[in-house]
Amino acid sequence: MPFTNKRQNELYDRFKQHSGLPSDHLELFQYCIIDSDYHNRKFENDESDSTDEDELDIVQHYKADGSEYTLADVPLRSLVDAIEDHIKTYIPEHRRTEVYKKAVEGVHGVKQTPKWDRQVDNPRAKPQTPFSESRAPIEIRQTNELLFRNFGKTSKLSRETLARIRGMIVWRDNERRNGTRGAIEWGTFEVTGGRLGPTEQHTLADVPHCYVRDRLMASIAIDVEPNRRDLVRETVFSDLTSSQIKEYALAMEEIECQGEGPKPAKIKKPRRSREVSKLIDRAQMVREIQYGRKISPQEAE
């Protein structure tokens, strides 16, 4: 057991060292992992107690013997899954693989290649226009999450509309090689299944950055009020000049006129495995705590 405990702490220390994320963000994430695993175990053992779901204060948890429940008590596989998902969301694409491999280096029983490098070929990873790929220096390129956040702030669209736009970007990207897609939950616009696997949740972080840019440019012309479109384009595509933005917008209009592709059918959400449900719950908890503490995804330098 001591060897396993040591592995958990060393792995997280390596993640902290190479992630480039702020120390308060990392402290909060570590607490979230511990808190989620602690409550998951109590739920499985039918020992769950009533807690205030809006309570965001960091509190210590204790085991039956009175000792503190720490990162060393979290199963190694759960810890790696949490870190892998966090890297996917908060670390820019060009650094994801490097950070993951340095974190899990030398850890036996853990895949040394992250999920995003094990995915099948995705045609949406190929830029559709000369402006689809960001022209900003690679070390300061935005994550998908930050790009969408800027779009949401400047567009002034409703929360429901933004959820729909986000969900449709993800759903379009989850197409398999045979042309079929996974399921979309209409209440939340969460996407499950598709090219990542039948039970895998598909998120915005899984979508190629160039494709997110293309879909946002297309959405501006459809969903944003005409008097705000120029401002939104300049904000979201700040790596381009005014003339390049106009060319990009025209190019996407032409692509859209050629056909939007299939629309999602109302499919029931497939049953998730227990482990996938845990990961989704953990991600939701991270987001809730971040919103409460006003911690946003950071660009690692």
PDB file of N, CA and C in Angstrom, residues 35-130:
ATOM      1  N   ASP A  35     -12.466  14.980  -3.023  1.00  0.00           N
ATOM      2  CA  ASP A  35     -13.852  15.110  -2.593  1.00  0.00           C
ATOM      3  C   ASP A  35     -14.779  14.216  -3.421  1.00  0.00           C
ATOM      4  N   SER A  36     -14.562  14.187  -4.728  1.00  0.00           N
ATOM      5  CA  SER A  36     -15.401  13.372  -5.604  1.00  0.00           C
ATOM      6  C   SER A  36     -15.235  11.887  -5.299  1.00  0.00           C
ATOM      7  N   ASP A  37     -13.988  11.440  -5.144  1.00  0.00           N
ATOM      8  CA  ASP A  37     -13.756  10.025  -4.881  1.00  0.00           C
ATOM      9  C   ASP A  37     -14.291   9.621  -3.513  1.00  0.00           C
ATOM     10  N   TYR A  38     -14.139  10.492  -2.546  1.00  0.00           N
ATOM     11  CA  TYR A  38     -14.639  10.215  -1.190  1.00  0.00           C
ATOM     12  C   TYR A  38     -16.149   9.995  -1.211  1.00  0.00           C
ATOM     13  N   HIS A  39     -16.875  10.899  -1.876  1.00  0.00           N
ATOM     14  CA  HIS A  39     -18.337  10.787  -1.909  1.00  0.00           C
ATOM     15  C   HIS A  39     -18.797   9.634  -2.800  1.00  0.00           C
ATOM     16  N   ASN A  40     -18.041   9.360  -3.866  1.00  0.00           N
ATOM     17  CA  ASN A  40     -18.392   8.210  -4.702  1.00  0.00           C
ATOM     18  C   ASN A  40     -18.310   6.909  -3.908  1.00  0.00           C
ATOM     19  N   ARG A  41     -17.274   6.784  -3.089  1.00  0.00           N
ATOM     20  CA  ARG A  41     -17.118   5.563  -2.290  1.00  0.00           C
ATOM     21  C   ARG A  41     -18.219   5.443  -1.247  1.00  0.00           C
ATOM     22  N   LYS A  42     -18.581   6.563  -0.622  1.00  0.00           N
ATOM     23  CA  LYS A  42     -19.637   6.531   0.384  1.00  0.00           C
ATOM     24  C   LYS A  42     -20.966   6.166  -0.264  1.00  0.00           C
ATOM     25  N   PHE A  43     -21.174   6.664  -1.490  1.00  0.00           N
ATOM     26  CA  PHE A  43     -22.413   6.354  -2.197  1.00  0.00           C
ATOM     27  C   PHE A  43     -22.473   4.871  -2.535  1.00  0.00           C
ATOM     28  N   GLU A  44     -21.339   4.327  -2.999  1.00  0.00           N
ATOM     29  CA  GLU A  44     -21.298   2.910  -3.352  1.00  0.00           C
ATOM     30  C   GLU A  44     -21.533   2.025  -2.134  1.00  0.00           C
ATOM     31  N   ASN A  45     -21.072   2.488  -0.974  1.00  0.00           N
ATOM     32  CA  ASN A  45     -21.237   1.722   0.257  1.00  0.00           C
ATOM     33  C   ASN A  45     -22.526   2.073   1.002  1.00  0.00           C
ATOM     34  N   ASP A  46     -23.366   2.893   0.328  1.00  0.00           N
ATOM     35  CA  ASP A  46     -24.639   3.319   0.909  1.00  0.00           C
ATOM     36  C   ASP A  46     -24.427   4.034   2.232  1.00  0.00           C
ATOM     37  N   GLU A  47     -23.378   4.885   2.271  1.00  0.00           N
ATOM     38  CA  GLU A  47     -23.076   5.640   3.481  1.00  0.00           C
ATOM     39  C   GLU A  47     -23.172   7.138   3.230  1.00  0.00           C
ATOM     40  N   SER A  48     -23.812   7.527   2.136  1.00  0.00           N
ATOM     41  CA  SER A  48     -23.853   8.948   1.772  1.00  0.00           C
ATOM     42  C   SER A  48     -24.608   9.737   2.833  1.00  0.00           C
ATOM     43  N   ASP A  49     -24.089  10.943   3.118  1.00  0.00           N
ATOM     44  CA  ASP A  49     -24.760  11.808   4.062  1.00  0.00           C
ATOM     45  C   ASP A  49     -25.245  13.049   3.332  1.00  0.00           C
ATOM     46  N   SER A  50     -26.130  13.768   3.936  1.00  0.00           N
ATOM     47  CA  SER A  50     -26.687  14.950   3.293  1.00  0.00           C
ATOM     48  C   SER A  50     -25.681  16.080   3.347  1.00  0.00           C
ATOM     49  N   THR A  51     -25.418  16.674   2.178  1.00  0.00           N
ATOM     50  CA  THR A  51     -24.491  17.804   2.100  1.00  0.00           C
ATOM     51  C   THR A  51     -25.140  18.895   1.290  1.00  0.00           C
ATOM     52  N   ASP A  52     -24.716  20.116   1.532  1.00  0.00           N
ATOM     53  CA  ASP A  52     -25.224  21.254   0.787  1.00  0.00           C
ATOM     54  C   ASP A  52     -24.530  21.298  -0.560  1.00  0.00           C
ATOM     55  N   GLU A  53     -25.294  21.122  -1.643  1.00  0.00           N
ATOM     56  CA  GLU A  53     -24.701  21.057  -2.972  1.00  0.00           C
ATOM     57  C   GLU A  53     -24.054  22.369  -3.371  1.00  0.00           C
ATOM     58  N   ASP A  54     -24.479  23.481  -2.719  1.00  0.00           N
ATOM     59  CA  ASP A  54     -23.900  24.775  -3.059  1.00  0.00           C
ATOM     60  C   ASP A  54     -22.681  25.090  -2.212  1.00  0.00           C
ATOM     61  N   GLU A  55     -22.349  24.204  -1.268  1.00  0.00           N
ATOM     62  CA  GLU A  55     -21.209  24.424  -0.386  1.00  0.00           C
ATOM     63  C   GLU A  55     -19.910  24.210  -1.141  1.00  0.00           C
ATOM     64  N   LEU A  56     -19.090  25.246  -1.218  1.00  0.00           N
ATOM     65  CA  LEU A  56     -17.864  25.176  -1.996  1.00  0.00           C
ATOM     66  C   LEU A  56     -16.622  25.288  -1.132  1.00  0.00           C
ATOM     67  N   ASP A  57     -16.783  25.409   0.199  1.00  0.00           N
ATOM     68  CA  ASP A  57     -15.619  25.515   1.062  1.00  0.00           C
ATOM     69  C   ASP A  57     -14.857  24.200   1.067  1.00  0.00           C
ATOM     70  N   ILE A  58     -13.543  24.309   1.077  1.00  0.00           N
ATOM     71  CA  ILE A  58     -12.708  23.116   1.122  1.00  0.00           C
ATOM     72  C   ILE A  58     -12.704  22.567   2.548  1.00  0.00           C
ATOM     73  N   VAL A  59     -13.126  21.314   2.669  1.00  0.00           N
ATOM     74  CA  VAL A  59     -13.173  20.671   3.987  1.00  0.00           C
ATOM     75  C   VAL A  59     -12.421  19.351   3.907  1.00  0.00           C
ATOM     76  N   GLN A  60     -11.899  18.922   5.025  1.00  0.00           N
ATOM     77  CA  GLN A  60     -11.192  17.650   5.076  1.00  0.00           C
ATOM     78  C   GLN A  60     -12.184  16.507   5.255  1.00  0.00           C
ATOM     79  N   HIS A  61     -11.829  15.359   4.681  1.00  0.00           N
ATOM     80  CA  HIS A  61     -12.651  14.158   4.841  1.00  0.00           C
ATOM     81  C   HIS A  61     -11.845  13.121   5.622  1.00  0.00           C
ATOM     82  N   TYR A  62     -12.565  12.247   6.332  1.00  0.00           N
ATOM     83  CA  TYR A  62     -11.887  11.281   7.182  1.00  0.00           C
ATOM     84  C   TYR A  62     -12.429   9.882   6.937  1.00  0.00           C
ATOM     85  N   LYS A  63     -11.540   8.911   7.111  1.00  0.00           N
ATOM     86  CA  LYS A  63     -11.905   7.506   6.951  1.00  0.00           C
ATOM     87  C   LYS A  63     -12.452   6.964   8.273  1.00  0.00           C
ATOM     88  N   ALA A  64     -12.917   5.730   8.228  1.00  0.00           N
ATOM     89  CA  ALA A  64     -13.529   5.121   9.414  1.00  0.00           C
ATOM     90  C   ALA A  64     -12.560   5.052  10.593  1.00  0.00           C
ATOM     91  N   ASP A  65     -11.251   4.937  10.297  1.00  0.00           N
ATOM     92  CA  ASP A  65     -10.271   4.825  11.388  1.00  0.00           C
ATOM     93  C   ASP A  65      -9.859   6.189  11.939  1.00  0.00           C
ATOM     94  N   GLY A  66     -10.457   7.266  11.397  1.00  0.00           N
ATOM     95  CA  GLY A  66     -10.153   8.603  11.894  1.00  0.00           C
ATOM     96  C   GLY A  66      -9.049   9.326  11.154  1.00  0.00           C
ATOM     97  N   SER A  67      -8.346   8.623  10.275  1.00  0.00           N
ATOM     98  CA  SER A  67      -7.280   9.268   9.506  1.00  0.00           C
ATOM     99  C   SER A  67      -7.873  10.053   8.338  1.00  0.00           C
ATOM    100  N   GLU A  68      -7.123  11.044   7.874  1.00  0.00           N
ATOM    101  CA  GLU A  68      -7.620  11.915   6.804  1.00  0.00           C
ATOM    102  C   GLU A  68      -7.661  11.178   5.463  1.00  0.00           C
ATOM    103  N   TYR A  69      -8.690  11.441   4.695  1.00  0.00           N
ATOM    104  CA  TYR A  69      -8.826  10.897   3.334  1.00  0.00           C
ATOM    105  C   TYR A  69      -8.071  11.834   2.409  1.00  0.00           C
ATOM    106  N   THR A  70      -7.006  11.346   1.777  1.00  0.00           N
ATOM    107  CA  THR A  70      -6.122  12.189   0.986  1.00  0.00           C
ATOM    108  C   THR A  70      -6.010  11.688  -0.452  1.00  0.00           C
ATOM    109  N   LEU A  71      -5.175  12.359  -1.205  1.00  0.00           N
ATOM    110  CA  LEU A  71      -4.951  11.964  -2.595  1.00  0.00           C
ATOM    111  C   LEU A  71      -4.425  10.537  -2.684  1.00  0.00           C
ATOM    112  N   ALA A  72      -3.680  10.109  -1.682  1.00  0.00           N
ATOM    113  CA  ALA A  72      -3.125   8.756  -1.667  1.00  0.00           C
ATOM    114  C   ALA A  72      -4.203   7.684  -1.589  1.00  0.00           C
ATOM    115  N   ASP A  73      -5.425   8.058  -1.172  1.00  0.00           N
ATOM    116  CA  ASP A  73      -6.526   7.100  -1.075  1.00  0.00           C
ATOM    117  C   ASP A  73      -7.324   6.985  -2.368  1.00  0.00           C
ATOM    118  N   VAL A  74      -7.072   7.880  -3.313  1.00  0.00           N
ATOM    119  CA  VAL A  74      -7.775   7.839  -4.596  1.00  0.00           C
ATOM    120  C   VAL A  74      -7.147   6.761  -5.472  1.00  0.00           C
ATOM    121  N   PRO A  75      -7.940   5.862  -6.046  1.00  0.00           N
ATOM    122  CA  PRO A  75      -7.377   4.831  -6.925  1.00  0.00           C
ATOM    123  C   PRO A  75      -6.553   5.449  -8.048  1.00  0.00           C
ATOM    124  N   LEU A  76      -5.441   4.827  -8.347  1.00  0.00           N
ATOM    125  CA  LEU A  76      -4.527   5.371  -9.352  1.00  0.00           C
ATOM    126  C   LEU A  76      -5.225   5.595 -10.688  1.00  0.00           C
ATOM    127  N   ARG A  77      -6.056   4.645 -11.101  1.00  0.00           N
ATOM    128  CA  ARG A  77      -6.751   4.766 -12.383  1.00  0.00           C
ATOM    129  C   ARG A  77      -7.678   5.973 -12.403  1.00  0.00           C
ATOM    130  N   SER A  78      -8.381   6.215 -11.293  1.00  0.00           N
ATOM    131  CA  SER A  78      -9.283   7.371 -11.205  1.00  0.00           C
ATOM    132  C   SER A  78      -8.498   8.671 -11.247  1.00  0.00           C
ATOM    133  N   LEU A  79      -7.341   8.685 -10.588  1.00  0.00           N
ATOM    134  CA  LEU A  79      -6.510   9.884 -10.588  1.00  0.00           C
ATOM    135  C   LEU A  79      -6.000  10.200 -11.993  1.00  0.00           C
ATOM    136  N   VAL A  80      -5.535   9.178 -12.705  1.00  0.00           N
ATOM    137  CA  VAL A  80      -5.039   9.380 -14.071  1.00  0.00           C
ATOM    138  C   VAL A  80      -6.166   9.862 -14.981  1.00  0.00           C
ATOM    139  N   ASP A  81      -7.352   9.272 -14.840  1.00  0.00           N
ATOM    140  CA  ASP A  81      -8.492   9.692 -15.656  1.00  0.00           C
ATOM    141  C   ASP A  81      -8.830  11.162 -15.417  1.00  0.00           C
ATOM    142  N   ALA A  82      -8.812  11.566 -14.153  1.00  0.00           N
ATOM    143  CA  ALA A  82      -9.135  12.954 -13.813  1.00  0.00           C
ATOM    144  C   ALA A  82      -8.104  13.914 -14.399  1.00  0.00           C
ATOM    145  N   ILE A  83      -6.833  13.558 -14.263  1.00  0.00           N
ATOM    146  CA  ILE A  83      -5.762  14.412 -14.794  1.00  0.00           C
ATOM    147  C   ILE A  83      -5.827  14.481 -16.312  1.00  0.00           C
ATOM    148  N   GLU A  84      -6.089  13.335 -16.946  1.00  0.00           N
ATOM    149  CA  GLU A  84      -6.171  13.290 -18.406  1.00  0.00           C
ATOM    150  C   GLU A  84      -7.299  14.198 -18.909  1.00  0.00           C
ATOM    151  N   ASP A  85      -8.462  14.130 -18.268  1.00  0.00           N
ATOM    152  CA  ASP A  85      -9.583  14.978 -18.663  1.00  0.00           C
ATOM    153  C   ASP A  85      -9.281  16.452 -18.411  1.00  0.00           C
ATOM    154  N   HIS A  86      -8.589  16.734 -17.324  1.00  0.00           N
ATOM    155  CA  HIS A  86      -8.261  18.122 -16.986  1.00  0.00           C
ATOM    156  C   HIS A  86      -7.270  18.701 -18.001  1.00  0.00           C
ATOM    157  N   ILE A  87      -6.287  17.917 -18.374  1.00  0.00           N
ATOM    158  CA  ILE A  87      -5.331  18.360 -19.396  1.00  0.00           C
ATOM    159  C   ILE A  87      -6.052  18.664 -20.695  1.00  0.00           C
ATOM    160  N   LYS A  88      -6.967  17.793 -21.060  1.00  0.00           N
ATOM    161  CA  LYS A  88      -7.711  17.947 -22.312  1.00  0.00           C
ATOM    162  C   LYS A  88      -8.490  19.256 -22.339  1.00  0.00           C
ATOM    163  N   THR A  89      -8.974  19.684 -21.179  1.00  0.00           N
ATOM    164  CA  THR A  89      -9.801  20.890 -21.115  1.00  0.00           C
ATOM    165  C   THR A  89      -8.992  22.165 -20.907  1.00  0.00           C
ATOM    166  N   TYR A  90      -7.937  22.085 -20.109  1.00  0.00           N
ATOM    167  CA  TYR A  90      -7.267  23.312 -19.672  1.00  0.00           C
ATOM    168  C   TYR A  90      -5.881  23.559 -20.266  1.00  0.00           C
ATOM    169  N   ILE A  91      -5.305  22.593 -20.928  1.00  0.00           N
ATOM    170  CA  ILE A  91      -3.970  22.774 -21.510  1.00  0.00           C
ATOM    171  C   ILE A  91      -4.113  22.933 -23.021  1.00  0.00           C
ATOM    172  N   PRO A  92      -3.462  23.939 -23.614  1.00  0.00           N
ATOM    173  CA  PRO A  92      -3.541  24.136 -25.072  1.00  0.00           C
ATOM    174  C   PRO A  92      -3.115  22.883 -25.824  1.00  0.00           C
ATOM    175  N   GLU A  93      -3.687  22.694 -27.018  1.00  0.00           N
ATOM    176  CA  GLU A  93      -3.470  21.468 -27.782  1.00  0.00           C
ATOM    177  C   GLU A  93      -1.998  21.126 -27.982  1.00  0.00           C
ATOM    178  N   HIS A  94      -1.175  22.137 -28.244  1.00  0.00           N
ATOM    179  CA  HIS A  94       0.217  21.846 -28.579  1.00  0.00           C
ATOM    180  C   HIS A  94       1.025  21.336 -27.389  1.00  0.00           C
ATOM    181  N   ARG A  95       0.476  21.425 -26.144  1.00  0.00           N
ATOM    182  CA  ARG A  95       1.208  20.981 -24.955  1.00  0.00           C
ATOM    183  C   ARG A  95       0.560  19.785 -24.265  1.00  0.00           C
ATOM    184  N   ARG A  96      -0.630  19.397 -24.692  1.00  0.00           N
ATOM    185  CA  ARG A  96      -1.366  18.343 -23.999  1.00  0.00           C
ATOM    186  C   ARG A  96      -0.573  17.053 -23.839  1.00  0.00           C
ATOM    187  N   THR A  97      -0.096  16.529 -24.954  1.00  0.00           N
ATOM    188  CA  THR A  97       0.580  15.231 -24.930  1.00  0.00           C
ATOM    189  C   THR A  97       1.838  15.282 -24.078  1.00  0.00           C
ATOM    190  N   GLU A  98       2.599  16.364 -24.203  1.00  0.00           N
ATOM    191  CA  GLU A  98       3.830  16.511 -23.420  1.00  0.00           C
ATOM    192  C   GLU A  98       3.537  16.490 -21.921  1.00  0.00           C
ATOM    193  N   VAL A  99       2.526  17.248 -21.488  1.00  0.00           N
ATOM    194  CA  VAL A  99       2.180  17.310 -20.068  1.00  0.00           C
ATOM    195  C   VAL A  99       1.709  15.953 -19.566  1.00  0.00           C
ATOM    196  N   TYR A 100       0.861  15.281 -20.336  1.00  0.00           N
ATOM    197  CA  TYR A 100       0.348  13.978 -19.922  1.00  0.00           C
ATOM    198  C   TYR A 100       1.485  12.965 -19.779  1.00  0.00           C
ATOM    199  N   LYS A 101       2.352  12.885 -20.785  1.00  0.00           N
ATOM    200  CA  LYS A 101       3.423  11.882 -20.760  1.00  0.00           C
ATOM    201  C   LYS A 101       4.401  12.128 -19.619  1.00  0.00           C
ATOM    202  N   LYS A 102       4.681  13.385 -19.310  1.00  0.00           N
ATOM    203  CA  LYS A 102       5.585  13.679 -18.204  1.00  0.00           C
ATOM    204  C   LYS A 102       4.936  13.338 -16.867  1.00  0.00           C
ATOM    205  N   ALA A 103       3.616  13.486 -16.789  1.00  0.00           N
ATOM    206  CA  ALA A 103       2.918  13.178 -15.536  1.00  0.00           C
ATOM    207  C   ALA A 103       2.899  11.678 -15.262  1.00  0.00           C
ATOM    208  N   VAL A 104       2.661  10.860 -16.289  1.00  0.00           N
ATOM    209  CA  VAL A 104       2.510   9.410 -16.081  1.00  0.00           C
ATOM    210  C   VAL A 104       3.799   8.636 -16.350  1.00  0.00           C
ATOM    211  N   GLU A 105       4.864   9.341 -16.621  1.00  0.00           N
ATOM    212  CA  GLU A 105       6.130   8.678 -16.961  1.00  0.00           C
ATOM    213  C   GLU A 105       6.555   7.689 -15.874  1.00  0.00           C
ATOM    214  N   GLY A 106       6.796   6.451 -16.293  1.00  0.00           N
ATOM    215  CA  GLY A 106       7.285   5.430 -15.370  1.00  0.00           C
ATOM    216  C   GLY A 106       6.225   4.789 -14.502  1.00  0.00           C
ATOM    217  N   VAL A 107       4.963   5.167 -14.655  1.00  0.00           N
ATOM    218  CA  VAL A 107       3.895   4.589 -13.838  1.00  0.00           C
ATOM    219  C   VAL A 107       3.385   3.326 -14.529  1.00  0.00           C
ATOM    220  N   HIS A 108       3.602   2.191 -13.937  1.00  0.00           N
ATOM    221  CA  HIS A 108       3.200   0.909 -14.532  1.00  0.00           C
ATOM    222  C   HIS A 108       1.690   0.727 -14.450  1.00  0.00           C
ATOM    223  N   GLY A 109       1.129   0.098 -15.473  1.00  0.00           N
ATOM    224  CA  GLY A 109      -0.298  -0.151 -15.506  1.00  0.00           C
ATOM    225  C   GLY A 109      -1.120   1.000 -16.032  1.00  0.00           C
ATOM    226  N   VAL A 110      -0.456   2.070 -16.466  1.00  0.00           N
ATOM    227  CA  VAL A 110      -1.141   3.240 -17.001  1.00  0.00           C
ATOM    228  C   VAL A 110      -0.688   3.453 -18.443  1.00  0.00           C
ATOM    229  N   LYS A 111      -1.642   3.684 -19.345  1.00  0.00           N
ATOM    230  CA  LYS A 111      -1.300   3.916 -20.740  1.00  0.00           C
ATOM    231  C   LYS A 111      -0.462   5.185 -20.870  1.00  0.00           C
ATOM    232  N   GLN A 112       0.667   5.061 -21.564  1.00  0.00           N
ATOM    233  CA  GLN A 112       1.576   6.186 -21.710  1.00  0.00           C
ATOM    234  C   GLN A 112       1.160   7.118 -22.849  1.00  0.00           C
ATOM    235  N   THR A 113       0.172   6.705 -23.624  1.00  0.00           N
ATOM    236  CA  THR A 113      -0.347   7.538 -24.711  1.00  0.00           C
ATOM    237  C   THR A 113      -1.733   8.032 -24.320  1.00  0.00           C
ATOM    238  N   PRO A 114      -1.980   9.339 -24.335  1.00  0.00           N
ATOM    239  CA  PRO A 114      -3.291   9.871 -23.934  1.00  0.00           C
ATOM    240  C   PRO A 114      -4.388   9.540 -24.936  1.00  0.00           C
ATOM    241  N   LYS A 115      -5.627   9.696 -24.501  1.00  0.00           N
ATOM    242  CA  LYS A 115      -6.780   9.355 -25.336  1.00  0.00           C
ATOM    243  C   LYS A 115      -6.768  10.080 -26.670  1.00  0.00           C
ATOM    244  N   TRP A 116      -6.422  11.364 -26.641  1.00  0.00           N
ATOM    245  CA  TRP A 116      -6.505  12.138 -27.882  1.00  0.00           C
ATOM    246  C   TRP A 116      -5.506  11.679 -28.934  1.00  0.00           C
ATOM    247  N   ASP A 117      -4.437  11.020 -28.534  1.00  0.00           N
ATOM    248  CA  ASP A 117      -3.472  10.487 -29.506  1.00  0.00           C
ATOM    249  C   ASP A 117      -3.817   9.065 -29.924  1.00  0.00           C
ATOM    250  N   ARG A 118      -4.859   8.470 -29.283  1.00  0.00           N
ATOM    251  CA  ARG A 118      -5.279   7.124 -29.655  1.00  0.00           C
ATOM    252  C   ARG A 118      -6.528   7.152 -30.535  1.00  0.00           C
ATOM    253  N   GLN A 119      -7.009   8.333 -30.866  1.00  0.00           N
ATOM    254  CA  GLN A 119      -8.228   8.453 -31.646  1.00  0.00           C
ATOM    255  C   GLN A 119      -7.980   8.119 -33.121  1.00  0.00           C
ATOM    256  N   VAL A 120      -9.049   7.663 -33.777  1.00  0.00           N
ATOM    257  CA  VAL A 120      -8.950   7.368 -35.207  1.00  0.00           C
ATOM    258  C   VAL A 120      -8.864   8.672 -35.978  1.00  0.00           C
ATOM    259  N   ASP A 121      -8.478   8.587 -37.253  1.00  0.00           N
ATOM    260  CA  ASP A 121      -8.382   9.767 -38.096  1.00  0.00           C
ATOM    261  C   ASP A 121      -9.716  10.511 -38.117  1.00  0.00           C
ATOM    262  N   ASN A 122      -9.638  11.806 -37.994  1.00  0.00           N
ATOM    263  CA  ASN A 122     -10.832  12.641 -37.974  1.00  0.00           C
ATOM    264  C   ASN A 122     -10.748  13.644 -39.116  1.00  0.00           C
ATOM    265  N   PRO A 123     -11.620  13.540 -40.116  1.00  0.00           N
ATOM    266  CA  PRO A 123     -11.548  14.465 -41.256  1.00  0.00           C
ATOM    267  C   PRO A 123     -11.748  15.914 -40.858  1.00  0.00           C
ATOM    268  N   ARG A 124     -12.381  16.163 -39.715  1.00  0.00           N
ATOM    269  CA  ARG A 124     -12.605  17.542 -39.283  1.00  0.00           C
ATOM    270  C   ARG A 124     -11.343  18.178 -38.716  1.00  0.00           C
ATOM    271  N   ALA A 125     -10.289  17.383 -38.580  1.00  0.00           N
ATOM    272  CA  ALA A 125      -9.007  17.941 -38.149  1.00  0.00           C
ATOM    273  C   ALA A 125      -8.280  18.632 -39.303  1.00  0.00           C
ATOM    274  N   LYS A 126      -8.800  18.467 -40.500  1.00  0.00           N
ATOM    275  CA  LYS A 126      -8.208  19.103 -41.677  1.00  0.00           C
ATOM    276  C   LYS A 126      -8.851  20.474 -41.881  1.00  0.00           C
ATOM    277  N   PRO A 127      -8.076  21.555 -41.881  1.00  0.00           N
ATOM    278  CA  PRO A 127      -8.640  22.905 -42.041  1.00  0.00           C
ATOM    279  C   PRO A 127      -9.422  23.040 -43.350  1.00  0.00           C
ATOM    280  N   GLN A 128     -10.598  23.657 -43.258  1.00  0.00           N
ATOM    281  CA  GLN A 128     -11.440  23.836 -44.429  1.00  0.00           C
ATOM    282  C   GLN A 128     -11.115  25.101 -45.213  1.00  0.00           C
ATOM    283  N   THR A 129     -10.465  26.047 -44.567  1.00  0.00           N
ATOM    284  CA  THR A 129     -10.119  27.316 -45.218  1.00  0.00           C
ATOM    285  C   THR A 129      -8.691  27.696 -44.844  1.00  0.00           C
ATOM    286  N   PRO A 130      -8.106  28.689 -45.524  1.00  0.00           N
ATOM    287  CA  PRO A 130      -6.757  29.149 -45.156  1.00  0.00           C
ATOM    288  C   PRO A 130      -6.716  29.822 -43.787  1.00  0.00           C
TER     289      PRO A 130
END
